Amino acid sequence: MRRSVRHDDPAARATRRLRLALVAVGLVFVVGTVGYVAIGFGVLDALYQTVTTVTTVGFGEIRPLGAGGRAFTIVLILVGTGTVLYALGAVFEAVLDGHVRDQIGRRRMDRTIAGMQGHIVVCGWGRVGRALAGFIESGDHEVVVIDNDAERLAGLHLPHVVGDATEDDTLRAAGIDRARALVAALDTDAGNVFVTVSARALRPELFIVARARLDATEAKLRRAGADRVVNPQRIGGARMAAFVLQPNVAEFVDVVMHDGTLEFRLEEVRVPSASPMAGRSLRDAHLRDRTGALVLALRRSDGSFTTNPEPDDRVEPGDVLIAVGTAQQLASLEAFVA
């Protein structure tokens, strides 16, 4: 993520002072140790004498010192004590100022994101972004959030990146090269188009879902590279109509997909080429007997659906099984198919 750091930035100033202080303290210990070794001390004794001298502990000399040793000790006390006090001041300034703590937290966050694999990048922390991140996280999937408003992300427990999601460096900072999917949920359609274009250019095979506020934008998002385009207003209207016309069906689908209070779930399972299912019919595979899950539909590799498939329908590599069952049944189905 690109970040312009001005020379009068308090965080940069505090960081530079702290680094300089730590280097100076280390140099004092090295010079002191080397000096006492030259006087005739052993390495451990020399280091011990340096530490007690610089910190003014006052344990006394390990061995008698001549005039040269005393002169060296006087210089070490004056230089070393001042350096240590300077370092302590830099540490206290950094802690009290809070900027360094923020940087440490940012670095820790960067390391967390760098270790993630197969996560989902959510661009935009508005109402839509919050809602979909909650659903994604409830399904035990990792999420990385991108937003250019640091105040929006303040206190967020999820890994996040403060920056412009339309910029390549920001997407890289969110681990787009290792992500499973990306959701463009910015407040503007233009922003979502730019995010989609950037993400598709960085990861041609990445699965991208984009939000559209206007009907006219949906075609543009698809041309930009979005695999799926969602219009929240249209979906909201459709759900409301479903509750009016078929309330029980609509509520059942909602509970199965999102609520979590029912035992049953809908899941999709892709059939790899090496699967024992590949090339066999549903009857021959005995999926219902083996796993207990019920296959509701097949999505073929060309994108077409076979709903309520017949027992003699063959399953080919690359097909997706859409099944319903308990968590245990669906796990058995996934294990068998894989």
C-alpha positions as semicolon CSV with decimal commas, in nm:
position;residue;x (nm);y (nm);z (nm)
1;M;0,000;0,000;0,000
2;R;0,151;0,331;-0,102
3;R;0,176;0,584;0,176
4;S;0,328;0,930;0,143
5;V;0,523;1,017;0,458
6;R;0,596;1,385;0,509
7;H;0,912;1,492;0,689
8;D;0,706;1,667;0,959
9;D;0,493;1,359;1,022
10;P;0,495;1,299;1,403
11;A;0,484;0,922;1,358
12;A;0,784;0,923;1,126
13;R;0,971;1,164;1,353
14;A;0,909;0,951;1,663
15;T;1,010;0,636;1,478
16;R;1,334;0,789;1,352
17;R;1,423;0,916;1,700
18;L;1,355;0,578;1,859
19;R;1,565;0,395;1,600
20;L;1,851;0,641;1,642
21;A;1,838;0,605;2,020
22;L;1,846;0,226;2,006
23;V;2,138;0,228;1,763
24;A;2,326;0,474;1,986
25;V;2,273;0,260;2,297
26;G;2,391;-0,049;2,112
27;L;2,698;0,136;1,991
28;V;2,780;0,250;2,346
29;F;2,766;-0,108;2,473
30;V;2,985;-0,230;2,187
31;V;3,244;0,045;2,234
32;G;3,245;-0,002;2,612
33;T;3,290;-0,377;2,586
34;V;3,569;-0,347;2,330
35;G;3,741;-0,081;2,541
36;Y;3,743;-0,292;2,858
37;V;3,862;-0,594;2,662
38;A;4,151;-0,381;2,537
39;I;4,227;-0,286;2,898
40;G;4,253;-0,654;2,989
41;F;3,904;-0,771;3,086
42;G;3,746;-1,090;2,959
43;V;3,456;-1,046;2,717
44;L;3,183;-1,126;2,972
45;D;3,352;-0,915;3,241
46;A;3,390;-0,630;2,994
47;L;3,021;-0,641;2,902
48;Y;2,924;-0,659;3,269
49;Q;3,146;-0,364;3,356
50;T;2,999;-0,164;3,067
51;V;2,641;-0,232;3,173
52;T;2,701;-0,143;3,538
53;T;2,890;0,171;3,437
54;V;2,640;0,301;3,182
55;T;2,338;0,227;3,400
56;T;2,509;0,380;3,706
57;V;2,422;0,076;3,918
58;G;2,735;0,132;4,124
59;F;2,848;-0,226;4,192
60;G;3,209;-0,110;4,165
61;E;3,495;-0,223;3,945
62;I;3,547;-0,590;3,875
63;R;3,921;-0,538;3,882
64;P;4,145;-0,242;3,966
65;L;4,180;0,013;3,689
66;G;4,485;0,217;3,601
67;A;4,484;0,579;3,494
68;G;4,388;0,488;3,135
69;G;4,105;0,264;3,255
70;R;3,969;0,535;3,481
71;A;3,982;0,791;3,202
72;F;3,799;0,553;2,970
73;T;3,539;0,488;3,240
74;I;3,480;0,861;3,291
75;V;3,418;0,912;2,920
76;L;3,193;0,604;2,909
77;I;2,987;0,732;3,203
78;L;2,936;1,074;3,047
79;V;2,854;0,949;2,698
80;G;2,673;0,632;2,798
81;T;2,449;0,783;3,063
82;G;2,343;1,062;2,829
83;T;2,271;0,815;2,555
84;V;2,062;0,591;2,780
85;L;1,862;0,889;2,907
86;Y;1,803;0,999;2,547
87;A;1,684;0,649;2,458
88;L;1,446;0,639;2,755
89;G;1,303;0,973;2,651
90;A;1,250;0,847;2,297
91;V;1,077;0,535;2,426
92;F;0,845;0,731;2,654
93;E;0,765;0,977;2,377
94;A;0,679;0,694;2,140
95;V;0,459;0,518;2,395
96;L;0,280;0,832;2,507
97;D;0,238;0,964;2,155
98;G;0,078;0,641;2,035
99;H;0,193;0,665;1,676
100;V;0,453;0,394;1,709
101;R;0,197;0,168;1,872
102;D;-0,026;0,225;1,572
103;Q;0,260;0,136;1,341
104;I;0,335;-0,178;1,540
105;G;-0,032;-0,273;1,516
106;R;-0,026;-0,205;1,143
107;R;0,281;-0,424;1,097
108;R;0,116;-0,699;1,301
109;M;-0,192;-0,667;1,081
110;D;0,025;-0,684;0,769
111;R;0,189;-1,002;0,895
112;T;-0,154;-1,152;0,965
113;I;-0,274;-1,074;0,614
114;A;0,052;-1,203;0,464
115;G;-0,013;-1,540;0,629
116;M;-0,369;-1,572;0,500
117;Q;-0,462;-1,803;0,213
118;G;-0,797;-1,846;0,041
119;H;-0,955;-1,548;0,214
120;I;-1,218;-1,310;0,078
121;V;-1,138;-0,944;0,016
122;V;-1,427;-0,706;0,087
123;C;-1,382;-0,359;-0,065
124;G;-1,595;-0,103;0,117
125;W;-1,698;-0,097;0,483
126;G;-2,043;0,053;0,445
127;R;-2,376;-0,111;0,527
128;V;-2,345;-0,365;0,247
129;G;-1,983;-0,447;0,330
130;R;-2,062;-0,494;0,699
131;A;-2,357;-0,721;0,626
132;L;-2,180;-0,947;0,378
133;A;-1,862;-0,966;0,591
134;G;-2,075;-1,085;0,881
135;F;-2,229;-1,362;0,671
136;I;-1,892;-1,463;0,528
137;E;-1,726;-1,473;0,869
138;S;-2,012;-1,677;1,016
139;G;-1,932;-1,942;0,756
140;D;-1,579;-1,980;0,899
141;H;-1,415;-1,798;0,609
142;E;-1,142;-1,540;0,657
143;V;-1,210;-1,182;0,550
144;V;-0,985;-0,885;0,474
145;V;-1,158;-0,545;0,455
146;I;-1,043;-0,246;0,249
147;D;-1,170;0,107;0,308
148;N;-1,015;0,450;0,262
149;D;-1,176;0,589;0,579
150;A;-0,963;0,506;0,883
151;E;-1,240;0,615;1,121
152;R;-1,477;0,357;0,973
153;L;-1,225;0,083;1,041
154;A;-1,135;0,199;1,392
155;G;-1,184;-0,087;1,637
156;L;-1,257;-0,341;1,362
157;H;-1,151;-0,690;1,473
158;L;-1,117;-0,817;1,117
159;P;-0,788;-0,782;0,927
160;H;-0,812;-0,462;0,725
161;V;-0,622;-0,223;0,503
162;V;-0,672;0,153;0,502
163;G;-0,640;0,269;0,143
164;D;-0,799;0,316;-0,197
165;A;-0,934;-0,018;-0,320
166;T;-0,899;0,096;-0,682
167;E;-0,519;0,105;-0,649
168;D;-0,314;-0,205;-0,722
169;D;-0,086;-0,159;-0,420
170;T;-0,384;-0,154;-0,185
171;L;-0,523;-0,474;-0,335
172;R;-0,183;-0,639;-0,304
173;A;-0,163;-0,531;0,060
174;A;-0,495;-0,713;0,115
175;G;-0,342;-1,033;-0,026
176;I;-0,533;-1,043;-0,354
177;D;-0,270;-1,277;-0,498
178;R;-0,376;-1,542;-0,242
179;A;-0,745;-1,458;-0,210
180;R;-1,032;-1,689;-0,294
181;A;-1,267;-1,411;-0,406
182;L;-1,317;-1,035;-0,402
183;V;-1,633;-0,834;-0,338
184;A;-1,654;-0,479;-0,473
185;A;-1,902;-0,309;-0,238
186;L;-1,803;0,057;-0,258
187;D;-2,064;0,330;-0,232
188;T;-2,035;0,431;-0,599
189;D;-2,080;0,230;-0,916
190;A;-1,778;0,400;-1,075
191;G;-1,560;0,292;-0,784
192;N;-1,680;-0,067;-0,814
193;V;-1,603;-0,067;-1,187
194;F;-1,247;0,052;-1,118
195;V;-1,200;-0,205;-0,841
196;T;-1,322;-0,481;-1,073
197;V;-1,090;-0,373;-1,354
198;S;-0,788;-0,355;-1,120
199;A;-0,862;-0,688;-0,952
200;R;-0,919;-0,866;-1,283
201;A;-0,592;-0,732;-1,420
202;L;-0,401;-0,851;-1,112
203;R;-0,573;-1,192;-1,088
204;P;-0,738;-1,307;-1,414
205;E;-0,875;-1,621;-1,245
206;L;-1,010;-1,449;-0,932
207;F;-1,384;-1,480;-0,859
208;I;-1,527;-1,127;-0,836
209;V;-1,868;-1,017;-0,710
210;A;-1,959;-0,652;-0,764
211;R;-2,234;-0,431;-0,626
212;A;-2,441;-0,218;-0,864
213;R;-2,671;0,064;-0,763
214;L;-2,805;0,133;-1,112
215;D;-2,935;-0,116;-1,366
216;A;-2,723;0,046;-1,639
217;T;-2,405;-0,031;-1,444
218;E;-2,456;-0,407;-1,436
219;A;-2,348;-0,456;-1,797
220;K;-2,042;-0,235;-1,742
221;L;-1,937;-0,436;-1,439
222;R;-1,966;-0,761;-1,634
223;R;-1,759;-0,616;-1,916
224;A;-1,506;-0,500;-1,659
225;G;-1,465;-0,861;-1,542
226;A;-1,716;-0,922;-1,262
227;D;-1,831;-1,285;-1,243
228;R;-2,150;-1,187;-1,060
229;V;-2,324;-0,851;-1,026
230;V;-2,566;-0,784;-0,740
231;N;-2,816;-0,500;-0,718
232;P;-2,914;-0,482;-0,348
233;Q;-3,224;-0,273;-0,422
234;R;-3,355;-0,521;-0,676
235;I;-3,283;-0,819;-0,452
236;G;-3,448;-0,643;-0,159
237;G;-3,759;-0,583;-0,369
238;A;-3,765;-0,944;-0,486
239;R;-3,739;-1,073;-0,129
240;M;-4,019;-0,849;-0,014
241;A;-4,235;-0,973;-0,301
242;A;-4,150;-1,333;-0,211
243;F;-4,257;-1,277;0,149
244;V;-4,586;-1,138;0,023
245;L;-4,655;-1,415;-0,230
246;Q;-4,488;-1,720;-0,071
247;P;-4,391;-1,629;0,286
248;N;-4,320;-1,981;0,408
249;V;-4,097;-2,070;0,113
250;A;-3,910;-1,740;0,138
251;E;-3,857;-1,776;0,511
252;F;-3,740;-2,136;0,477
253;V;-3,481;-2,039;0,214
254;D;-3,365;-1,749;0,431
255;V;-3,326;-1,969;0,736
256;V;-3,146;-2,244;0,545
257;M;-2,906;-2,004;0,377
258;H;-2,839;-1,744;0,647
259;D;-3,010;-1,788;0,980
260;G;-2,821;-2,080;1,130
261;T;-3,110;-2,196;1,350
262;L;-3,197;-2,497;1,133
263;E;-2,991;-2,811;1,116
264;F;-3,003;-2,823;0,736
265;R;-2,782;-2,624;0,500
266;L;-2,746;-2,566;0,129
267;E;-2,394;-2,617;-0,002
268;E;-2,217;-2,644;-0,336
269;V;-1,950;-2,906;-0,402
270;R;-1,735;-2,900;-0,715
271;V;-1,644;-3,234;-0,875
272;P;-1,270;-3,256;-0,956
273;S;-1,139;-3,464;-1,243
274;A;-0,998;-3,732;-1,008
275;S;-1,324;-3,766;-0,813
276;P;-1,487;-4,109;-0,784
277;M;-1,806;-3,931;-0,889
278;A;-1,665;-3,821;-1,225
279;G;-1,835;-4,002;-1,514
280;R;-2,084;-4,188;-1,291
281;S;-2,455;-4,144;-1,255
282;L;-2,617;-4,035;-0,932
283;R;-2,771;-4,381;-0,904
284;D;-2,434;-4,556;-0,935
285;A;-2,268;-4,323;-0,685
286;H;-2,530;-4,394;-0,414
287;L;-2,476;-4,046;-0,272
288;R;-2,791;-4,052;-0,064
289;D;-2,697;-4,386;0,093
290;R;-2,331;-4,295;0,143
291;T;-2,366;-3,942;0,276
292;G;-2,731;-3,873;0,355
293;A;-2,716;-3,547;0,154
294;L;-2,974;-3,476;-0,114
295;V;-2,862;-3,335;-0,451
296;L;-3,107;-3,065;-0,559
297;A;-2,937;-2,955;-0,878
298;L;-2,631;-2,992;-1,097
299;R;-2,452;-2,699;-1,253
300;R;-2,269;-2,808;-1,564
301;S;-1,931;-2,675;-1,669
302;D;-2,103;-2,465;-1,938
303;G;-2,302;-2,281;-1,669
304;S;-2,638;-2,449;-1,729
305;F;-2,843;-2,600;-1,445
306;T;-3,004;-2,941;-1,420
307;T;-3,266;-2,904;-1,147
308;N;-3,407;-3,203;-0,964
309;P;-3,168;-3,436;-1,152
310;E;-3,273;-3,789;-1,244
311;P;-3,091;-4,086;-1,091
312;D;-2,944;-4,171;-1,432
313;D;-2,796;-3,823;-1,487
314;R;-2,418;-3,847;-1,514
315;V;-2,185;-3,624;-1,319
316;E;-1,890;-3,493;-1,519
317;P;-1,561;-3,338;-1,401
318;G;-1,609;-2,967;-1,334
319;D;-1,979;-3,002;-1,247
320;V;-2,105;-2,849;-0,924
321;L;-2,340;-3,039;-0,696
322;I;-2,594;-2,823;-0,513
323;A;-2,704;-3,027;-0,214
324;V;-2,901;-2,994;0,108
325;G;-2,829;-3,174;0,434
326;T;-2,689;-3,143;0,782
327;A;-2,338;-3,019;0,837
328;Q;-2,218;-3,376;0,890
329;Q;-2,395;-3,503;0,577
330;L;-2,253;-3,222;0,364
331;A;-1,906;-3,283;0,502
332;S;-1,940;-3,652;0,409
333;L;-2,053;-3,553;0,060
334;E;-1,757;-3,320;0,013
335;A;-1,515;-3,583;0,137
336;F;-1,658;-3,849;-0,093
337;V;-1,666;-3,623;-0,399
338;A;-1,312;-3,499;-0,338
